[in-house]
Amino acid sequence: MAGAAEKNGAAGEKLPRHIAIIMDGNGRWAKKRGLPRKAGHAVGAETFRRIATYCKNLGMDYLTVYAFSTENWKRSDEEVGAIMGLLEKYLHESVEKMEKDRIRLKILGDTTALSPAIRGLIEKTDAIAARLPGCFQANVCLNYGGRDEIVRAVNRFAAEHPGEAITEAAMADCLDTAGIPDPDLIIRTGGEYRISNFLMWESAYSELYFTDVLWPDFSEKDIDEAVAEYRRRDRRFGGVKA
């Protein structure tokens, strides 16, 4: 896919393998237009579909998005209901399209608090994803928090390996992202400059990129600009170059 990447001006010899995005700004986008917040989430869902397809076509392997955090339950019942409705709709569509589109879908987070309908759809998408090894993978963080993920991972290790000392490798194997490479680049839209409890273990050496663009307005051009900035970074992972 290098040719597609170069054609779109985004990639080249240093294309990130894994991009993660904090999709911020849906509510503000709607407010600016005098619309209810749920309207912003609806447009944001379409933006996710478009950007996921673009990342796949560029030749990336993974895209991870922050769809609903463990703290988002504090929002109004109307907004939470609208978000869950959109997620259920997306999961239904994924069941129908994953094999045709050659896109694996993985849900990251604590799914125990989700509705039986959504949990059932996640089981179906997991089964389909297992039949698509090597395909582009879209990870959707749902009822996810970085601290919560670490606590669940430690508890899982303690239950499975009583009395043993945990290592970094063992910890990584117990995370929601087990088997997925750490993100090379984390993008946050909407003008805020924080990671908001997102991929706290996995982002240790990720490059961070912030943009004022609200998520519903985020475009393929914005991905190109983020990747161009990523290519200018000198990633040393704590070391020095000779």
Coordinates of C-alpha atoms in Angstrom, one line a residue:
M1 CA 0.0 0.0 0.0
A2 CA 3.0 2.3 -0.1
G3 CA 1.9 3.7 -3.4
A4 CA -1.5 4.7 -2.0
A5 CA 0.2 6.4 0.9
E6 CA 2.6 8.4 -1.2
K7 CA -0.2 9.4 -3.6
N8 CA -2.1 10.9 -0.6
G9 CA 1.0 12.6 0.7
A10 CA 0.9 11.1 4.1
A11 CA 3.4 8.3 4.3
G12 CA 6.6 7.0 2.9
E13 CA 9.5 5.3 4.6
K14 CA 8.2 6.2 8.1
L15 CA 4.5 5.4 8.1
P16 CA 3.3 4.7 11.7
R17 CA 2.1 1.1 12.1
H18 CA -0.4 2.0 14.8
I19 CA -2.2 5.3 15.2
A20 CA -4.5 6.0 18.2
I21 CA -7.0 8.8 18.3
I22 CA -8.8 10.6 21.2
M23 CA -11.9 11.7 19.3
D24 CA -12.7 14.9 21.1
G25 CA -15.1 17.7 20.1
N26 CA -18.4 16.1 19.1
G27 CA -20.4 18.0 21.6
R28 CA -18.8 21.4 20.9
W29 CA -19.2 20.8 17.1
A30 CA -23.0 20.3 17.7
K31 CA -23.3 23.3 20.1
K32 CA -21.7 25.6 17.5
R33 CA -24.5 24.6 15.1
G34 CA -27.3 24.8 17.6
L35 CA -27.7 21.1 17.5
P36 CA -28.1 18.6 20.4
R37 CA -24.9 16.9 21.5
K38 CA -26.1 13.5 20.1
A39 CA -26.0 15.1 16.6
G40 CA -22.3 15.6 17.0
H41 CA -21.8 12.0 18.1
A42 CA -23.7 10.8 15.0
V43 CA -21.5 12.8 12.6
G44 CA -18.4 11.7 14.6
A45 CA -19.3 8.1 14.1
E46 CA -19.3 8.7 10.3
T47 CA -15.9 10.4 10.6
F48 CA -14.5 7.3 12.4
R49 CA -15.7 5.1 9.5
R50 CA -14.1 7.3 7.0
I51 CA -10.8 7.7 8.8
A52 CA -10.5 4.0 9.5
T53 CA -10.9 3.2 5.8
Y54 CA -8.3 5.9 5.0
C55 CA -5.8 4.5 7.5
K56 CA -6.3 1.0 6.1
N57 CA -5.8 2.2 2.5
L58 CA -2.6 4.0 3.5
G59 CA -1.2 0.7 4.7
M60 CA -1.3 1.1 8.5
D61 CA -2.0 -2.1 10.5
Y62 CA -3.9 -0.7 13.5
L63 CA -6.2 2.2 14.4
T64 CA -7.4 2.6 18.0
V65 CA -10.0 5.1 19.0
Y66 CA -11.3 6.3 22.3
A67 CA -15.1 5.9 22.0
F68 CA -16.4 5.9 25.5
S69 CA -14.4 6.2 28.7
T70 CA -15.1 4.8 32.2
E71 CA -15.8 8.4 33.2
N72 CA -18.3 9.1 30.4
W73 CA -21.1 7.4 32.4
K74 CA -21.3 10.8 34.3
R75 CA -22.9 12.4 31.3
S76 CA -26.7 12.7 30.9
D77 CA -28.8 9.6 30.3
E78 CA -29.8 11.0 26.9
E79 CA -26.2 11.5 25.7
V80 CA -25.1 8.1 27.1
G81 CA -28.1 6.4 25.4
A82 CA -27.3 8.1 22.1
I83 CA -23.7 7.0 22.2
M84 CA -24.6 3.4 23.1
G85 CA -27.2 3.4 20.3
L86 CA -24.6 4.5 17.8
L87 CA -22.2 1.9 19.0
E88 CA -24.8 -0.9 18.7
K89 CA -25.6 0.3 15.2
Y90 CA -21.9 0.2 14.3
L91 CA -21.4 -3.3 15.7
H92 CA -24.4 -4.5 13.7
E93 CA -22.9 -3.0 10.5
S94 CA -19.5 -4.6 11.4
V95 CA -21.0 -8.1 11.7
E96 CA -22.4 -7.6 8.1
K97 CA -19.3 -6.0 6.5
M98 CA -16.1 -7.1 8.3
E99 CA -15.3 -10.0 6.0
K100 CA -16.1 -8.0 2.9
D101 CA -14.1 -5.0 4.0
R102 CA -11.3 -7.1 5.4
I103 CA -11.2 -5.1 8.6
R104 CA -10.9 -6.8 12.0
L105 CA -12.8 -5.1 14.9
K106 CA -11.7 -5.4 18.5
I107 CA -13.4 -3.9 21.5
L108 CA -11.1 -2.8 24.3
G109 CA -12.3 -2.1 27.8
D110 CA -14.5 -3.5 30.6
T111 CA -17.5 -4.9 28.7
T112 CA -19.2 -6.2 31.9
A113 CA -21.1 -2.9 32.3
L114 CA -22.5 -2.9 28.7
S115 CA -25.9 -4.1 27.7
P116 CA -26.5 -7.8 26.8
A117 CA -27.2 -6.7 23.2
I118 CA -23.9 -5.0 22.8
R119 CA -22.0 -7.8 24.6
G120 CA -23.6 -10.3 22.2
L121 CA -22.5 -8.3 19.2
I122 CA -19.0 -8.1 20.5
E123 CA -18.9 -11.9 20.7
K124 CA -20.0 -12.0 17.1
T125 CA -17.4 -9.5 15.9
D126 CA -14.7 -11.4 17.9
A127 CA -15.6 -14.6 16.1
I128 CA -15.4 -12.9 12.7
A129 CA -12.1 -11.2 13.5
A130 CA -10.6 -14.6 14.3
R131 CA -11.2 -15.5 10.7
L132 CA -9.3 -12.5 9.4
P133 CA -5.7 -12.9 10.5
G134 CA -3.3 -10.3 9.1
C135 CA -6.0 -7.8 8.1
F136 CA -6.1 -4.1 9.2
Q137 CA -7.5 -3.9 12.8
A138 CA -9.7 -1.2 14.2
N139 CA -9.8 -1.1 18.0
V140 CA -12.6 0.7 19.7
C141 CA -12.1 1.6 23.4
L142 CA -15.5 1.2 25.0
N143 CA -16.1 1.7 28.8
Y144 CA -12.3 2.0 28.8
G145 CA -9.9 3.8 31.2
G146 CA -6.1 3.5 31.2
R147 CA -6.0 3.1 35.0
D148 CA -8.9 0.7 35.1
E149 CA -7.1 -1.4 32.4
I150 CA -3.9 -1.6 34.5
V151 CA -5.9 -2.6 37.7
R152 CA -7.7 -5.3 35.8
A153 CA -4.4 -6.5 34.3
V154 CA -2.7 -6.8 37.7
N155 CA -5.8 -8.6 39.2
R156 CA -5.8 -11.0 36.2
F157 CA -2.1 -11.8 36.7
A158 CA -2.5 -12.3 40.4
A159 CA -5.4 -14.7 39.8
E160 CA -3.6 -16.7 37.1
H161 CA -0.1 -16.6 38.7
P162 CA -0.5 -16.5 42.5
G163 CA 2.6 -15.7 44.4
E164 CA 4.6 -14.8 41.2
A165 CA 6.3 -11.4 40.7
I166 CA 4.9 -9.5 37.7
T167 CA 7.2 -8.4 34.9
E168 CA 6.7 -5.9 32.1
A169 CA 6.1 -8.7 29.6
A170 CA 3.6 -10.4 31.8
M171 CA 1.8 -7.2 32.4
A172 CA 1.6 -6.5 28.7
D173 CA 0.1 -9.9 28.1
C174 CA -2.7 -9.2 30.6
L175 CA -3.7 -5.8 29.1
D176 CA -6.7 -5.3 26.8
T177 CA -4.1 -4.6 24.1
A178 CA -2.2 -7.9 24.4
G179 CA -0.7 -8.9 21.1
I180 CA -1.2 -5.3 19.7
P181 CA 1.9 -3.1 19.2
D182 CA 2.0 0.1 21.2
P183 CA 0.8 3.1 19.3
D184 CA 3.5 5.0 17.4
L185 CA 1.3 8.1 17.2
I186 CA -1.5 9.4 19.4
I187 CA -3.7 12.2 18.0
R188 CA -6.1 14.2 20.1
T189 CA -8.6 16.4 18.3
G190 CA -10.6 19.3 19.8
G191 CA -7.8 21.6 21.1
E192 CA -7.2 19.9 24.5
Y193 CA -3.6 19.0 25.5
R194 CA -4.0 15.9 27.7
I195 CA -4.4 12.1 27.2
S196 CA -7.4 11.8 29.6
N197 CA -6.6 8.3 30.9
F198 CA -6.1 6.8 27.4
L199 CA -3.6 3.9 26.9
M200 CA -1.5 4.9 29.8
W201 CA 0.7 1.9 29.8
E202 CA 0.9 1.6 26.0
S203 CA 1.6 5.3 25.3
A204 CA 5.0 5.4 27.2
Y205 CA 6.9 6.2 24.1
S206 CA 4.2 7.2 21.7
E207 CA 4.5 10.5 19.8
L208 CA 1.8 12.9 20.7
Y209 CA 0.0 15.2 18.2
F210 CA -2.7 17.8 19.2
T211 CA -5.0 19.6 16.8
D212 CA -7.7 22.2 17.3
V213 CA -9.9 20.5 14.7
L214 CA -13.1 19.1 16.2
W215 CA -13.5 15.4 15.6
P216 CA -16.6 15.6 13.2
D217 CA -14.5 18.0 11.0
F218 CA -11.4 15.7 11.1
S219 CA -10.4 14.8 7.5
E220 CA -8.0 12.7 5.5
K221 CA -5.9 15.9 5.1
D222 CA -5.6 16.1 8.9
I223 CA -4.3 12.5 9.1
D224 CA -1.8 13.4 6.4
E225 CA -0.6 16.4 8.4
A226 CA -0.3 14.4 11.6
V227 CA 1.7 11.7 9.9
A228 CA 4.0 14.3 8.2
E229 CA 4.7 15.7 11.7
Y230 CA 5.3 12.1 13.0
R231 CA 7.9 11.6 10.2
R232 CA 9.8 14.7 11.4
R233 CA 10.1 13.3 15.0
D234 CA 13.4 11.6 16.1
R235 CA 12.3 8.6 18.1
R236 CA 15.1 7.4 20.4
F237 CA 13.1 5.4 23.1
G238 CA 15.3 6.7 25.9
G239 CA 18.6 6.1 24.0
V240 CA 20.9 8.2 21.9
K241 CA 22.0 7.9 18.4
A242 CA 25.7 7.6 17.6

